[in-house]
Short mmCIF file of C-alpha atoms and ligand atoms in Angstrom, two decimals:
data_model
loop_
_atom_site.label_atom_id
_atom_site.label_comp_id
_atom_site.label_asym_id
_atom_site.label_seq_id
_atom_site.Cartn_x
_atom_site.Cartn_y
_atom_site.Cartn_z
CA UNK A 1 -33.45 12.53 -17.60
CA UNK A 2 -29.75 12.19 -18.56
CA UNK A 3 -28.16 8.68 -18.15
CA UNK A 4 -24.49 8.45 -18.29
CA UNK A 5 -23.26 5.30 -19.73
CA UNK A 6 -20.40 3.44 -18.75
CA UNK A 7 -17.84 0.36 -20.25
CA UNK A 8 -17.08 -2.11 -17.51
CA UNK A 9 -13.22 -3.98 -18.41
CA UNK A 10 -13.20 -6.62 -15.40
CA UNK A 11 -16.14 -9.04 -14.49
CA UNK A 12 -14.14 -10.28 -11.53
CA UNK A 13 -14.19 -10.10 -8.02
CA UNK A 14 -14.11 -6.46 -7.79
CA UNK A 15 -16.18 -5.72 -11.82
CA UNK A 16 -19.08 -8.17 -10.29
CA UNK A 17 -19.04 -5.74 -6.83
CA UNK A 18 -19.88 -2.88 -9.48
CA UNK A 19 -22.49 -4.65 -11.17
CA UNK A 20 -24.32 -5.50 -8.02
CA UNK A 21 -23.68 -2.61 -5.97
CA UNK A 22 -25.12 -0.39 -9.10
CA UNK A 23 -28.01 -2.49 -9.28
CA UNK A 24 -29.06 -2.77 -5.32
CA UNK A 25 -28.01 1.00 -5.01
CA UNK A 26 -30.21 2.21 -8.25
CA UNK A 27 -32.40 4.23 -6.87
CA UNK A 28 -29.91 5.70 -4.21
CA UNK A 29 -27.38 6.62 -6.57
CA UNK A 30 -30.09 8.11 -9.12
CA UNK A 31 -31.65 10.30 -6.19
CA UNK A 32 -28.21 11.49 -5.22
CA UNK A 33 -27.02 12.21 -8.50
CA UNK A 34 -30.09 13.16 -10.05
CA UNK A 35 -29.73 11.06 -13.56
CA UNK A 36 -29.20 7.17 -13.92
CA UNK A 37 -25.99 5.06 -14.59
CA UNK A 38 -26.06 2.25 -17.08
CA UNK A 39 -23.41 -0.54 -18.24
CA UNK A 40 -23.48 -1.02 -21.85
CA UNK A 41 -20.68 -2.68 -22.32
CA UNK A 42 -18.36 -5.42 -20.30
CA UNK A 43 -15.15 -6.92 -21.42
CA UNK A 44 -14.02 -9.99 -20.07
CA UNK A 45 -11.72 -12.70 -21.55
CA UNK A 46 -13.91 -15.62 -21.37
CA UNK A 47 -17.06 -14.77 -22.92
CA UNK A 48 -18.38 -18.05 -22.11
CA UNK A 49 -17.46 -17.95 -18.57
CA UNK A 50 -20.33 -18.41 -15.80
CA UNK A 51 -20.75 -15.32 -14.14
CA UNK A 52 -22.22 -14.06 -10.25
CA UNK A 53 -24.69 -11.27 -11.50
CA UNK A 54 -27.26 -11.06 -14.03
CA UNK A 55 -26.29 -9.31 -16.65
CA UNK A 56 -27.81 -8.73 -20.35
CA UNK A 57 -25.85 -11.26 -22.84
CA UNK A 58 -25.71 -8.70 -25.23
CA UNK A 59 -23.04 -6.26 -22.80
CA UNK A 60 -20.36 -8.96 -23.08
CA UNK A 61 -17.46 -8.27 -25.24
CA UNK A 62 -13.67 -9.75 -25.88
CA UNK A 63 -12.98 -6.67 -27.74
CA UNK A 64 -11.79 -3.59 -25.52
CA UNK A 65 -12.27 -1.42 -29.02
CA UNK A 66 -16.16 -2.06 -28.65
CA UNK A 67 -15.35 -0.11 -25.10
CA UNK A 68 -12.79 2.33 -25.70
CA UNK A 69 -14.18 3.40 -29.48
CA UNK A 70 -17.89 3.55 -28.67
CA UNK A 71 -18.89 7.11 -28.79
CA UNK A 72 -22.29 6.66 -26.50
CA UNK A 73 -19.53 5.66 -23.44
CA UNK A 74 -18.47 8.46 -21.41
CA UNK A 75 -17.15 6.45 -18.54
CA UNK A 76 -14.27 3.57 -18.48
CA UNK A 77 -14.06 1.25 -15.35
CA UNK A 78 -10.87 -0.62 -15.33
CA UNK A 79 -10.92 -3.50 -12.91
CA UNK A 80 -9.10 -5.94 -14.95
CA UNK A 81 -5.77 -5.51 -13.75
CA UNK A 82 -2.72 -5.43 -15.88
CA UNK A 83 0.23 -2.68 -16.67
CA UNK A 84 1.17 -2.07 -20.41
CA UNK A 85 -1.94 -3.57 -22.45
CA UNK A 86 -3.98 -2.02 -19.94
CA UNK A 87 -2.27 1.64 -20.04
CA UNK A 88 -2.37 1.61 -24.08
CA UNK A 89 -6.30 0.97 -23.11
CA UNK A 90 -6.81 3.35 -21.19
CA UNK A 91 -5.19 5.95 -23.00
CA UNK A 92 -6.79 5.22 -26.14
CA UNK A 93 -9.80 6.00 -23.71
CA UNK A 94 -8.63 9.23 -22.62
CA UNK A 95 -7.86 10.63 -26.47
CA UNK A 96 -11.30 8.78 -26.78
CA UNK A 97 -12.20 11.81 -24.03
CA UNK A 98 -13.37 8.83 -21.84
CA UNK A 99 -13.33 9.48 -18.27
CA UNK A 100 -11.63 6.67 -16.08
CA UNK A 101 -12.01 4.89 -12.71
CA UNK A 102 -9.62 2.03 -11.57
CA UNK A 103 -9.12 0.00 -8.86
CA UNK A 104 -5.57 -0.95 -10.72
CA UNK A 105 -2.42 -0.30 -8.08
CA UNK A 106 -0.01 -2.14 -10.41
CA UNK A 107 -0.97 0.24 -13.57
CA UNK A 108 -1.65 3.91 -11.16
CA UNK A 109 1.93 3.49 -9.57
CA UNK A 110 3.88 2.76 -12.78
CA UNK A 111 1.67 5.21 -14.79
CA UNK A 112 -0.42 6.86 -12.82
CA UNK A 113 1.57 10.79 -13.40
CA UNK A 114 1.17 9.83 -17.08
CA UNK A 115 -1.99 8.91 -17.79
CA UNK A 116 -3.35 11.75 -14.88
CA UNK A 117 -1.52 14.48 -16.91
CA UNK A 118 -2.94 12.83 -20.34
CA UNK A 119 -6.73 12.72 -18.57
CA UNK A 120 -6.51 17.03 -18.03
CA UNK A 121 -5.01 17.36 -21.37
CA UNK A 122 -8.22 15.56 -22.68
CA UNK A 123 -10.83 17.03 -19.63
CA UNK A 124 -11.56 14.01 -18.47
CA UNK A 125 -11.07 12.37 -15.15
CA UNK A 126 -9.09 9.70 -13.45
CA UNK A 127 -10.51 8.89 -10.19
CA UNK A 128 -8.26 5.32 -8.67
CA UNK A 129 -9.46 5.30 -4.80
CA UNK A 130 -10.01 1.44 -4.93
CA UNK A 131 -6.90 0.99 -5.77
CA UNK A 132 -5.32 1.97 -2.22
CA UNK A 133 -6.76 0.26 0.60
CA UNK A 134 -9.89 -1.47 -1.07
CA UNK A 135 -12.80 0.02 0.90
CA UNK A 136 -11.07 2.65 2.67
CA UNK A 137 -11.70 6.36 1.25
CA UNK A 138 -7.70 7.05 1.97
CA UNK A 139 -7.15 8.62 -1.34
CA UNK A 140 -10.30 10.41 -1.51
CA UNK A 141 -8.96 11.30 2.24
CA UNK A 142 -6.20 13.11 1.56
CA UNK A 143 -7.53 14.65 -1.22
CA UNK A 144 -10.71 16.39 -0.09
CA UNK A 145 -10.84 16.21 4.25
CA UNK A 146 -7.28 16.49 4.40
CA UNK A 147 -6.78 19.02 1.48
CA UNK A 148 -6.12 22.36 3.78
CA UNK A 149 -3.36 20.57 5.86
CA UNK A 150 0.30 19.61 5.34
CA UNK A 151 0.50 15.64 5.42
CA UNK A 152 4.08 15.33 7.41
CA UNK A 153 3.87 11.56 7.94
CA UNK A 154 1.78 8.40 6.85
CA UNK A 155 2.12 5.19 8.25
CA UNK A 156 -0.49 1.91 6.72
CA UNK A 157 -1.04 -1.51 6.99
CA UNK A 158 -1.59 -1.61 3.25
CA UNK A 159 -1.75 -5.23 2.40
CA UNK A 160 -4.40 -7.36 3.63
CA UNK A 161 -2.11 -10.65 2.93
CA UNK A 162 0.73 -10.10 5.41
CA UNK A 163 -1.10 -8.38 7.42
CA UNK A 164 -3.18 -11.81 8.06
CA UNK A 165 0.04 -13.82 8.03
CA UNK A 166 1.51 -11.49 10.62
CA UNK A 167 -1.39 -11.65 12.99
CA UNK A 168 -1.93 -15.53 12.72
CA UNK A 169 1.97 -15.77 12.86
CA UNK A 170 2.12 -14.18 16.42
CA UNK A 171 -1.70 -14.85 18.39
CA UNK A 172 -2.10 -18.45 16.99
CA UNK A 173 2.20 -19.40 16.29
CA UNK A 174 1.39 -20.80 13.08
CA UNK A 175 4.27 -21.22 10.31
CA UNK A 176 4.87 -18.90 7.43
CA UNK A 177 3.80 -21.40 4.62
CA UNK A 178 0.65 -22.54 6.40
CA UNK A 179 -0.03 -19.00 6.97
CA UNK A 180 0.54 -18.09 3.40
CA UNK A 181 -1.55 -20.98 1.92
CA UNK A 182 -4.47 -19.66 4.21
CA UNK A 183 -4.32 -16.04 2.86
CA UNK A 184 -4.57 -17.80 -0.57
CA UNK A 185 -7.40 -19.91 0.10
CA UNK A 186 -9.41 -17.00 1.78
CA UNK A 187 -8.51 -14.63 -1.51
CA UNK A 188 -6.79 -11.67 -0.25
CA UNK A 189 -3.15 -12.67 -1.73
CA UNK A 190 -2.58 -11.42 -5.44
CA UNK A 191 -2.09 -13.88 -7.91
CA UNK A 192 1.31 -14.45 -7.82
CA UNK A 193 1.89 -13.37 -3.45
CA UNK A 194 5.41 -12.28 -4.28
CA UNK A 195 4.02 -9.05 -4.99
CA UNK A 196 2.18 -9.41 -1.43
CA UNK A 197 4.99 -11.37 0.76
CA UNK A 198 7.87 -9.06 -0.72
CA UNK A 199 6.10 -5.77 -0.20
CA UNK A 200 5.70 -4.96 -3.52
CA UNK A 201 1.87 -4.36 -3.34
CA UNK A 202 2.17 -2.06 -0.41
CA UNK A 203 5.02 -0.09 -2.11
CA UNK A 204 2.62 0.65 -5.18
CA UNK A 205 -0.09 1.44 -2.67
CA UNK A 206 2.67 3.96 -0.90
CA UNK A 207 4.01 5.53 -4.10
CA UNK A 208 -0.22 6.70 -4.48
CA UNK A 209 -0.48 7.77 -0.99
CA UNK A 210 3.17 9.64 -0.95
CA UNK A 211 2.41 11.53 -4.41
CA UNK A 212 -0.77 12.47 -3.17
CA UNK A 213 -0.15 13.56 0.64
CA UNK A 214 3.24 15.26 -0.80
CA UNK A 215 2.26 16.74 -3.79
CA UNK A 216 5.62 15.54 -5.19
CA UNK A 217 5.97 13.57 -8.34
CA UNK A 218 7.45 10.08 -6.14
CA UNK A 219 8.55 7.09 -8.46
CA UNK A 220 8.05 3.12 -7.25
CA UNK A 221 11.45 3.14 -7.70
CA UNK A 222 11.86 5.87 -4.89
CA UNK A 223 10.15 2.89 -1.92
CA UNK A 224 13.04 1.20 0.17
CA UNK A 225 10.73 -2.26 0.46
CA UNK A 226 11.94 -5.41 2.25
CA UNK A 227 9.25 -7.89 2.53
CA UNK A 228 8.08 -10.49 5.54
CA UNK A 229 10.20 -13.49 4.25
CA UNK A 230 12.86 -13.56 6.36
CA UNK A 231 10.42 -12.83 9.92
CA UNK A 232 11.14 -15.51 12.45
CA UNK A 233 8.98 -16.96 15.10
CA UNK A 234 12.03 -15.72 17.30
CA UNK A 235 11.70 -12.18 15.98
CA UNK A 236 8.13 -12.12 17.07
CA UNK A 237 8.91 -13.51 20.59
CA UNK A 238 11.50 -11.15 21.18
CA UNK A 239 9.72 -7.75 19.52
CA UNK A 240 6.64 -9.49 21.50
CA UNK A 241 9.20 -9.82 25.26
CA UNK A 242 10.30 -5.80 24.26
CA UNK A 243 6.74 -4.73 24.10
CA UNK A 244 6.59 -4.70 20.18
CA UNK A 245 4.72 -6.24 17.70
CA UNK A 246 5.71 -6.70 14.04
CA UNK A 247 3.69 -5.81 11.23
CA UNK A 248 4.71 -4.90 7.67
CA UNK A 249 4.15 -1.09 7.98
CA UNK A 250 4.63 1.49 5.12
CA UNK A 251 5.30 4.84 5.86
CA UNK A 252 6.23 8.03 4.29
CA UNK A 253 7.68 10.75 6.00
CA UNK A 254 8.38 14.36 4.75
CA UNK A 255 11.19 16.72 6.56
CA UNK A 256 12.44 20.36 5.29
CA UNK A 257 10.82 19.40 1.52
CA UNK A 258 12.27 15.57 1.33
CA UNK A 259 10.70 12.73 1.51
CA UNK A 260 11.03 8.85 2.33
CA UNK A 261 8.95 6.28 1.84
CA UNK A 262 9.67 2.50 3.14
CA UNK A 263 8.06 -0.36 3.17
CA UNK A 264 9.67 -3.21 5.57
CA UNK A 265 8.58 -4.93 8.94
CA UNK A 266 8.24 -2.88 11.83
CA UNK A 267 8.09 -2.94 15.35
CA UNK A 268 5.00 -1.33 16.98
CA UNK A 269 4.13 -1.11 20.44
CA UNK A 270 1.89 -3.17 21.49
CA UNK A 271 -0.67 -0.59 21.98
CA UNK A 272 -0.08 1.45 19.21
CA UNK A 273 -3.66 1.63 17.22
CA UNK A 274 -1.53 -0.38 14.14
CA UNK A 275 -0.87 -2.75 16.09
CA UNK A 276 -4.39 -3.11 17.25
CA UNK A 277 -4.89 -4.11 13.55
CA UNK A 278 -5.71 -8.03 12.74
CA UNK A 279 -5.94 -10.34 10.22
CA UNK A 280 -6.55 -8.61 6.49
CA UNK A 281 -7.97 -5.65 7.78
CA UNK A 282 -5.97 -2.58 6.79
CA UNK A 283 -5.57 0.48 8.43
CA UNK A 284 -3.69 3.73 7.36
CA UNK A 285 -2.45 6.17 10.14
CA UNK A 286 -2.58 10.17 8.95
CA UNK A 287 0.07 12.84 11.10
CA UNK A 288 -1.16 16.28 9.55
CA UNK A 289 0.43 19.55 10.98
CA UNK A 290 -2.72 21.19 11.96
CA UNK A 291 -4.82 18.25 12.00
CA UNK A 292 -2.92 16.08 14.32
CA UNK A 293 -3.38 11.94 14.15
CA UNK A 294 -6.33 10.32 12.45
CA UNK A 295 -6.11 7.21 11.70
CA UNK A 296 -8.98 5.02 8.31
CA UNK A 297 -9.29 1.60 9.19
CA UNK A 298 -11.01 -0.91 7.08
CA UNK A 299 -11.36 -3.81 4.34
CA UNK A 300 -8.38 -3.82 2.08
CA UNK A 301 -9.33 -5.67 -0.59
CA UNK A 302 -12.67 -7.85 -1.45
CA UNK A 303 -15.66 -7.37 -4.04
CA UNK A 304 -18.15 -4.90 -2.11
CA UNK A 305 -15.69 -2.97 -0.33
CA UNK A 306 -13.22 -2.60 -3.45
CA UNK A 307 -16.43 -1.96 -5.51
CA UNK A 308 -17.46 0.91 -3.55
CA UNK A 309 -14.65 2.55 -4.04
CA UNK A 310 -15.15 2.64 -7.52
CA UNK A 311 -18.93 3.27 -7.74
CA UNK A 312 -18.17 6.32 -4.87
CA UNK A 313 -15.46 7.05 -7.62
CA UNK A 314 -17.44 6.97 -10.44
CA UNK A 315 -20.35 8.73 -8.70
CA UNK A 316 -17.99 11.80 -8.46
CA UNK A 317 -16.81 11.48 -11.86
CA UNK A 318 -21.01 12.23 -12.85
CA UNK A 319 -21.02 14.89 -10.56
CA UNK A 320 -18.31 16.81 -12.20
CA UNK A 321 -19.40 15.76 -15.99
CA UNK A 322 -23.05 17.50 -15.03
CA UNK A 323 -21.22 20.47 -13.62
CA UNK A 324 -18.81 21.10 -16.30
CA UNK A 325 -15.76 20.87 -14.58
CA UNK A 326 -14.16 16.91 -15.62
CA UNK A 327 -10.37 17.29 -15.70
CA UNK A 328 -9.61 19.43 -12.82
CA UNK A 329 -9.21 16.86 -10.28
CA UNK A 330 -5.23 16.42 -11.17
CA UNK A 331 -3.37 19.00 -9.64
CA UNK A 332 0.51 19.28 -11.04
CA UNK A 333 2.87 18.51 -8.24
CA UNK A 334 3.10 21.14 -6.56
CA UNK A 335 7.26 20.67 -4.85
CA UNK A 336 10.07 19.13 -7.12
CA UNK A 337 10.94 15.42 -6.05
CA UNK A 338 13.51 15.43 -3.24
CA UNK A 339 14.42 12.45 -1.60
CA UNK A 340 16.17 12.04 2.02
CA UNK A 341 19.59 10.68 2.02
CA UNK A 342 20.68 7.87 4.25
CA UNK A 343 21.93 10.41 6.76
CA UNK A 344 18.84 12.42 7.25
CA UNK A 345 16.66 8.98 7.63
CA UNK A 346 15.72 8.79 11.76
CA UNK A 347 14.13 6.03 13.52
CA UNK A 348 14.68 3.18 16.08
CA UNK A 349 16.36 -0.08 14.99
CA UNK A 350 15.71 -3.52 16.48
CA UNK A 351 19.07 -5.64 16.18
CA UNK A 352 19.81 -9.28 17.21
CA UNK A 353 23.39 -10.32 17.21
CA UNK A 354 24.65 -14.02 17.74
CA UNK A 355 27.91 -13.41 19.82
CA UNK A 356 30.83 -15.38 20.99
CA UNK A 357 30.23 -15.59 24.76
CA UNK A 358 33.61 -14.14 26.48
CA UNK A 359 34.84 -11.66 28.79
CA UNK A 360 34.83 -8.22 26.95
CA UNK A 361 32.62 -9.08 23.35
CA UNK A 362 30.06 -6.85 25.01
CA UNK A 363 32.20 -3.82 25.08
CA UNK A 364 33.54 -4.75 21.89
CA UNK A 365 30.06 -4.48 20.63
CA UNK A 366 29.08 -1.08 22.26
CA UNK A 367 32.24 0.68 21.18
CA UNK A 368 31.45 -0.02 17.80
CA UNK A 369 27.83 1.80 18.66
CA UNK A 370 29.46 4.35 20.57
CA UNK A 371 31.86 5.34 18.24
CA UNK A 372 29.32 6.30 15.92
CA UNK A 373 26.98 7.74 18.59
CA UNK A 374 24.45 4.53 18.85
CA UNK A 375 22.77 4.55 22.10
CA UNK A 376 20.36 1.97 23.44
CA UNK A 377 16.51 2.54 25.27
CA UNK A 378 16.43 -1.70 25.37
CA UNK A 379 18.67 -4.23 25.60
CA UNK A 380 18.16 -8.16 26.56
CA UNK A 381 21.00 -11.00 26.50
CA UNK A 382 20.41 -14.65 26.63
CA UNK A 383 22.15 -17.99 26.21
CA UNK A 384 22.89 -18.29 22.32
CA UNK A 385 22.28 -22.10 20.19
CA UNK A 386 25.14 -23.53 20.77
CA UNK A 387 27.54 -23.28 23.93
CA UNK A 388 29.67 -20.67 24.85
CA UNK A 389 27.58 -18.20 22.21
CA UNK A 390 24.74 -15.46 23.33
CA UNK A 391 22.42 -13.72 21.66
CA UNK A 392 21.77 -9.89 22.49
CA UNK A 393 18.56 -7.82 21.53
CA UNK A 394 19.48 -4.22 21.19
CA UNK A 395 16.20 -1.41 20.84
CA UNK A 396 18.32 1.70 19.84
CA UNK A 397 17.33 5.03 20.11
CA UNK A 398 16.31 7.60 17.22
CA UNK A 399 19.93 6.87 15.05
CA UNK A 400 20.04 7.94 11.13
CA UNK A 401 20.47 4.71 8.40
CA UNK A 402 23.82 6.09 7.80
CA UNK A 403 24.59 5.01 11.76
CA UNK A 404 23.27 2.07 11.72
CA UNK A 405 24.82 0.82 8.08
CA UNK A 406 28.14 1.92 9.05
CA UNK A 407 27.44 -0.01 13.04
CA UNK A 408 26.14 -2.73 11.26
CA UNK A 409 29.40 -3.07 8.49
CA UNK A 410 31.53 -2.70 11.45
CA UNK A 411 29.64 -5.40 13.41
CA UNK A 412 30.30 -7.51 10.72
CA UNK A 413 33.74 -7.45 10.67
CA UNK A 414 34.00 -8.09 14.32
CA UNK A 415 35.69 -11.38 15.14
CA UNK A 416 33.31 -11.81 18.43
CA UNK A 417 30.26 -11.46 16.34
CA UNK A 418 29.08 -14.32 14.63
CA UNK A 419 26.22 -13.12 12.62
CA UNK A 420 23.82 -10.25 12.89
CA UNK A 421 20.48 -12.31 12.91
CA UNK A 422 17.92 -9.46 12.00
CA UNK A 423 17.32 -5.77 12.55
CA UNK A 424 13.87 -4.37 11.76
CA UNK A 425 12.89 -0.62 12.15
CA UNK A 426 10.75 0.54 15.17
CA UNK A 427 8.47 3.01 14.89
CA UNK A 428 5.26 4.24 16.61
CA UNK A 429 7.15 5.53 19.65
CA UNK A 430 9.12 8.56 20.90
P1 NDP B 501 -10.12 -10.80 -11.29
O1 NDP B 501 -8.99 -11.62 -11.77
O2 NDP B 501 -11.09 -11.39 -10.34
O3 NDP B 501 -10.96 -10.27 -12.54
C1 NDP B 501 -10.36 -9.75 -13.70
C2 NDP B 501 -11.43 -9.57 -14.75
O4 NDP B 501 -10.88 -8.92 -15.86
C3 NDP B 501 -12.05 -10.86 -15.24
O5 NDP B 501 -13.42 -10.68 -15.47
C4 NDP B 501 -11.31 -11.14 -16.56
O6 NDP B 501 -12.12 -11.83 -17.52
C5 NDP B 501 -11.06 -9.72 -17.04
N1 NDP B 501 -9.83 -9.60 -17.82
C6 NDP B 501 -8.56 -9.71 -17.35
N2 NDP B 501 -7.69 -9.48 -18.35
C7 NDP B 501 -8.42 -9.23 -19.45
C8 NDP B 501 -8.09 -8.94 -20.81
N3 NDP B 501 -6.84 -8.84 -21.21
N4 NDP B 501 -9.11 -8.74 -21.68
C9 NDP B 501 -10.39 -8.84 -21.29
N5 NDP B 501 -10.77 -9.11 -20.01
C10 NDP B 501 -9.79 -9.30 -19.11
O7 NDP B 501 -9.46 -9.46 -10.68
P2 NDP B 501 -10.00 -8.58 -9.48
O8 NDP B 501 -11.41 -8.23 -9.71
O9 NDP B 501 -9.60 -9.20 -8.20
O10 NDP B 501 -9.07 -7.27 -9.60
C11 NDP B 501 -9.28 -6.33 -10.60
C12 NDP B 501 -8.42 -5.09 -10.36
O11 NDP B 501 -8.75 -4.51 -9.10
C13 NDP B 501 -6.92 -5.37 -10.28
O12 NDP B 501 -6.22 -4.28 -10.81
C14 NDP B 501 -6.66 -5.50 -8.78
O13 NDP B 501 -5.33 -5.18 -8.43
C15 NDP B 501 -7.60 -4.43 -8.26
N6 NDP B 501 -8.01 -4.60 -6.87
C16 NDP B 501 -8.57 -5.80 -6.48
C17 NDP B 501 -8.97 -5.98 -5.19
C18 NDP B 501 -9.64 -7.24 -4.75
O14 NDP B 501 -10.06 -7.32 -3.59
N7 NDP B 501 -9.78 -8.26 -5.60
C19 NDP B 501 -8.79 -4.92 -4.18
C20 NDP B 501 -8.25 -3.69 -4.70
C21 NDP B 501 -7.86 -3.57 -6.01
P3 NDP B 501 -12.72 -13.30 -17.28
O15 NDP B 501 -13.72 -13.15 -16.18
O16 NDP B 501 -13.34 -13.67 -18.55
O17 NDP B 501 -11.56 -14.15 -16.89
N1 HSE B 502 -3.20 -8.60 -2.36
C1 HSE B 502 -3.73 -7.37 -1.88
C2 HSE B 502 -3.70 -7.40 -0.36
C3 HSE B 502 -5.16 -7.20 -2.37
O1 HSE B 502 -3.41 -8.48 0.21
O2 HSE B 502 -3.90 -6.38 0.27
C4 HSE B 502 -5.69 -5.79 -2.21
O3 HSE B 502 -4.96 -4.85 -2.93
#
């Protein structure tokens, strides 16, 4: 029988998930695929380095050129992590006509067009579901399920980290450090949880989903991200008074050929199924025109459920080497990159003002909206900090950015208004 052999780069969390999952699923994956998988090679860093599976002492390597040189390796996984070293790697791989699975966000969203165009130049395959929503199939979603419909908006809770501080934030009141230090501890934040707490992970994971659900060449740069920093435990007691609940939410939206994607904290109501989703789970929310809403729910991150990803991954790539067809799983983009501007941007803003408390700074405030067509579904005012301020809430309705900045620059230079204290985007709702 023919056994496909594979170079593993990453004995980590997720690279040990492989290992095991390809040694308790042997005989499943053989019967499904009808020839056997081996590792032949690993590279780590630390060759000395206890590891979590048993593996022959003879696989381990420092040197990626014992991976990406060896002729008898057909298949790459990359779950090392890593942008530039890693992307020479993997294209030496590809000219190597090396097919490829990664779990690698970071690399997929800088590279990702690249190195797929580079893969069907050589006939190989890329296959990167991991690298979006750990255990979820979202990629593979979209893709294959999805593949007869139009995708016209995705919305996901895309990082397991602030997801977890959001939800132990608002149910248990905790502080934003605490919480932070917790997501740490329990593994789910990246090394360094900038990427995490300033929505940079989820705009990587968004760029993936966008390009694919679009079929539009999208750039990182192309994500409007603002991360969970700045979220107060007064934000989430008034969203929570409104009916909302905040999570960071990404979503990308497609209207007459142009796109958006965001990444920023979001009100949700309450009983909106993202809301509905705790702790580090993640969850990604699918509007297709014919298809309707369907929503993938699941773990984000973590060995088994990342490794399945790739082994489901990797599984395909076999499928497609045995039937001759390797390098046809990137499609071009289909539509030119168009992106909406400011003024064709719709949704609901969430906006608390701290106001000098007098007769007539109210109507002050609402000309300002009403000169540039704001209107209101919510609004809430209470006694402000200090005396003779208040504080008003304001839910608008469906305004375009362009409103709101020029509202919000007016606002600003509006002698009753002390400060605007924070305006998130609400979404989820009619
Ligand atoms: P880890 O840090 O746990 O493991 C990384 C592995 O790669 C280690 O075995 C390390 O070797 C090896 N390695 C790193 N750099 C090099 C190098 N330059 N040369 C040789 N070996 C190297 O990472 P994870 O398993 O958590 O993540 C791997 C990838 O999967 C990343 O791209 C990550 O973003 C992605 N991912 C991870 C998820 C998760 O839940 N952890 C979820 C979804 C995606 P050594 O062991 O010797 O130190
Ligand atoms: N740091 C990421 C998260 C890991 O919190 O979701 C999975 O990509």
């Amino acid at each position: 029988m023919e056994k496909i052999h594979v170079g593993l780069c990453g004995l980590g969390t997720v690279g040990t998930g492989v290992v095991k999952i390809l040694q308790d699923h042997k005989e499943h994956i053989k019967h499904k695929l009808g020839c056997e998988i081996e590792i032949t090679k690993v590279l780590v860093n630390n060759m000395e380095k206890k590891r979590d599976v048993v593996i022959k002492r003879d696989w381990l390597t420092s040197d990626p050129a014992e991976l990406v040189d060896d002729e008898a390796i057909d298949v790459i996984i990359e779950v090392m992590g890593g942008i530039e070293d890693t992307n020479k790697l993997l294209e030496r791989a590809l000219e190597n006509k090396k097919h490829i699975v990664t779990a690698n966000k970071d690399l997929m969203a800088v590279h990702g067009q690249k190195l797929l165009r580079l893969a069907k130049k050589n006939n190989c395959d890329i296959l990167y579901d991991a690298s979006v929503a750990g255990g979820i199939p979202i990629l593979r979603s979209l893709s294959d399920g999805l593949a007869s419909d139009h995708i016209q908006k995705i919305m996901g809770i895309v990082n397991g980290t602030t997801n977890y501080m959001m939800t132990k934030m608002a149910d248990e009141g905790l502080a934003y450090e605490e919480v932070l230090k917790e997501a740490q501890d329990l593994g789910f934040a990246e090394a360094d949880p900038t990427a995490d707490v300033d929505g940079l992970d989820a705009a990587r994971k968004m760029t993936l989903l966008a390009n694919l659900a679009f079929k539009m060449e999208l750039h990182l740069e192309d994500v409007d991200v603002s991360g969970i920093r700045n979220i107060t435990q007064e934000d989430i007691s008034f969203a929570d008074s409104l009916g909302y609940t905040i999570k960071l939410i990404g979503i990308a939206s497609m209207n007459h050929g142009k796109a958006e994607v965001t990444v920023e904290p979001t009100l949700l109501p309450k009983d909106h199924p993202l809301a509905l989703v705790k702790n580090e789970f993640n969850a990604v929310y699918v509007y297709g025109e014919a298809v309707g809403e369907t929503m993938f729910y699941g773990p984000g991150a973590g060995s088994l459920p990342t490794a399945t990803a790739v082994v489901s991954d990797l599984m395909e790539v076999v499928k497609n080497i045995r039937l001759g067809i390797s390098g046809s799983a990137h499609i071009d983009p289909q539509f030119d990159r168009q992106l909406k501007e400011d003024k064709e941007k719709y949704s609901r803003h969430f906006i608390r003002l701290d106001v000098d408390d007098q007769a007539g700074a109210f109507q002050e405030i609402t000309n300002i909206f009403s000169e540039h067509e704001v209107s209101f579904a919510k609004i809430l005012q209470l006694p402000g900090d200090q005396e003779k301020t208040a504080e008003i809430v304001m839910v608008t309705h469906k305004i375009s950015r362009e409103q709101l900045l020029m509202s919000m620059a007016k606002l600003e230079g509006l002698g009753v208004v002390k400060r605007l204290i924070s305006h998130y985007r609400v979404d989820g709702e009619e």
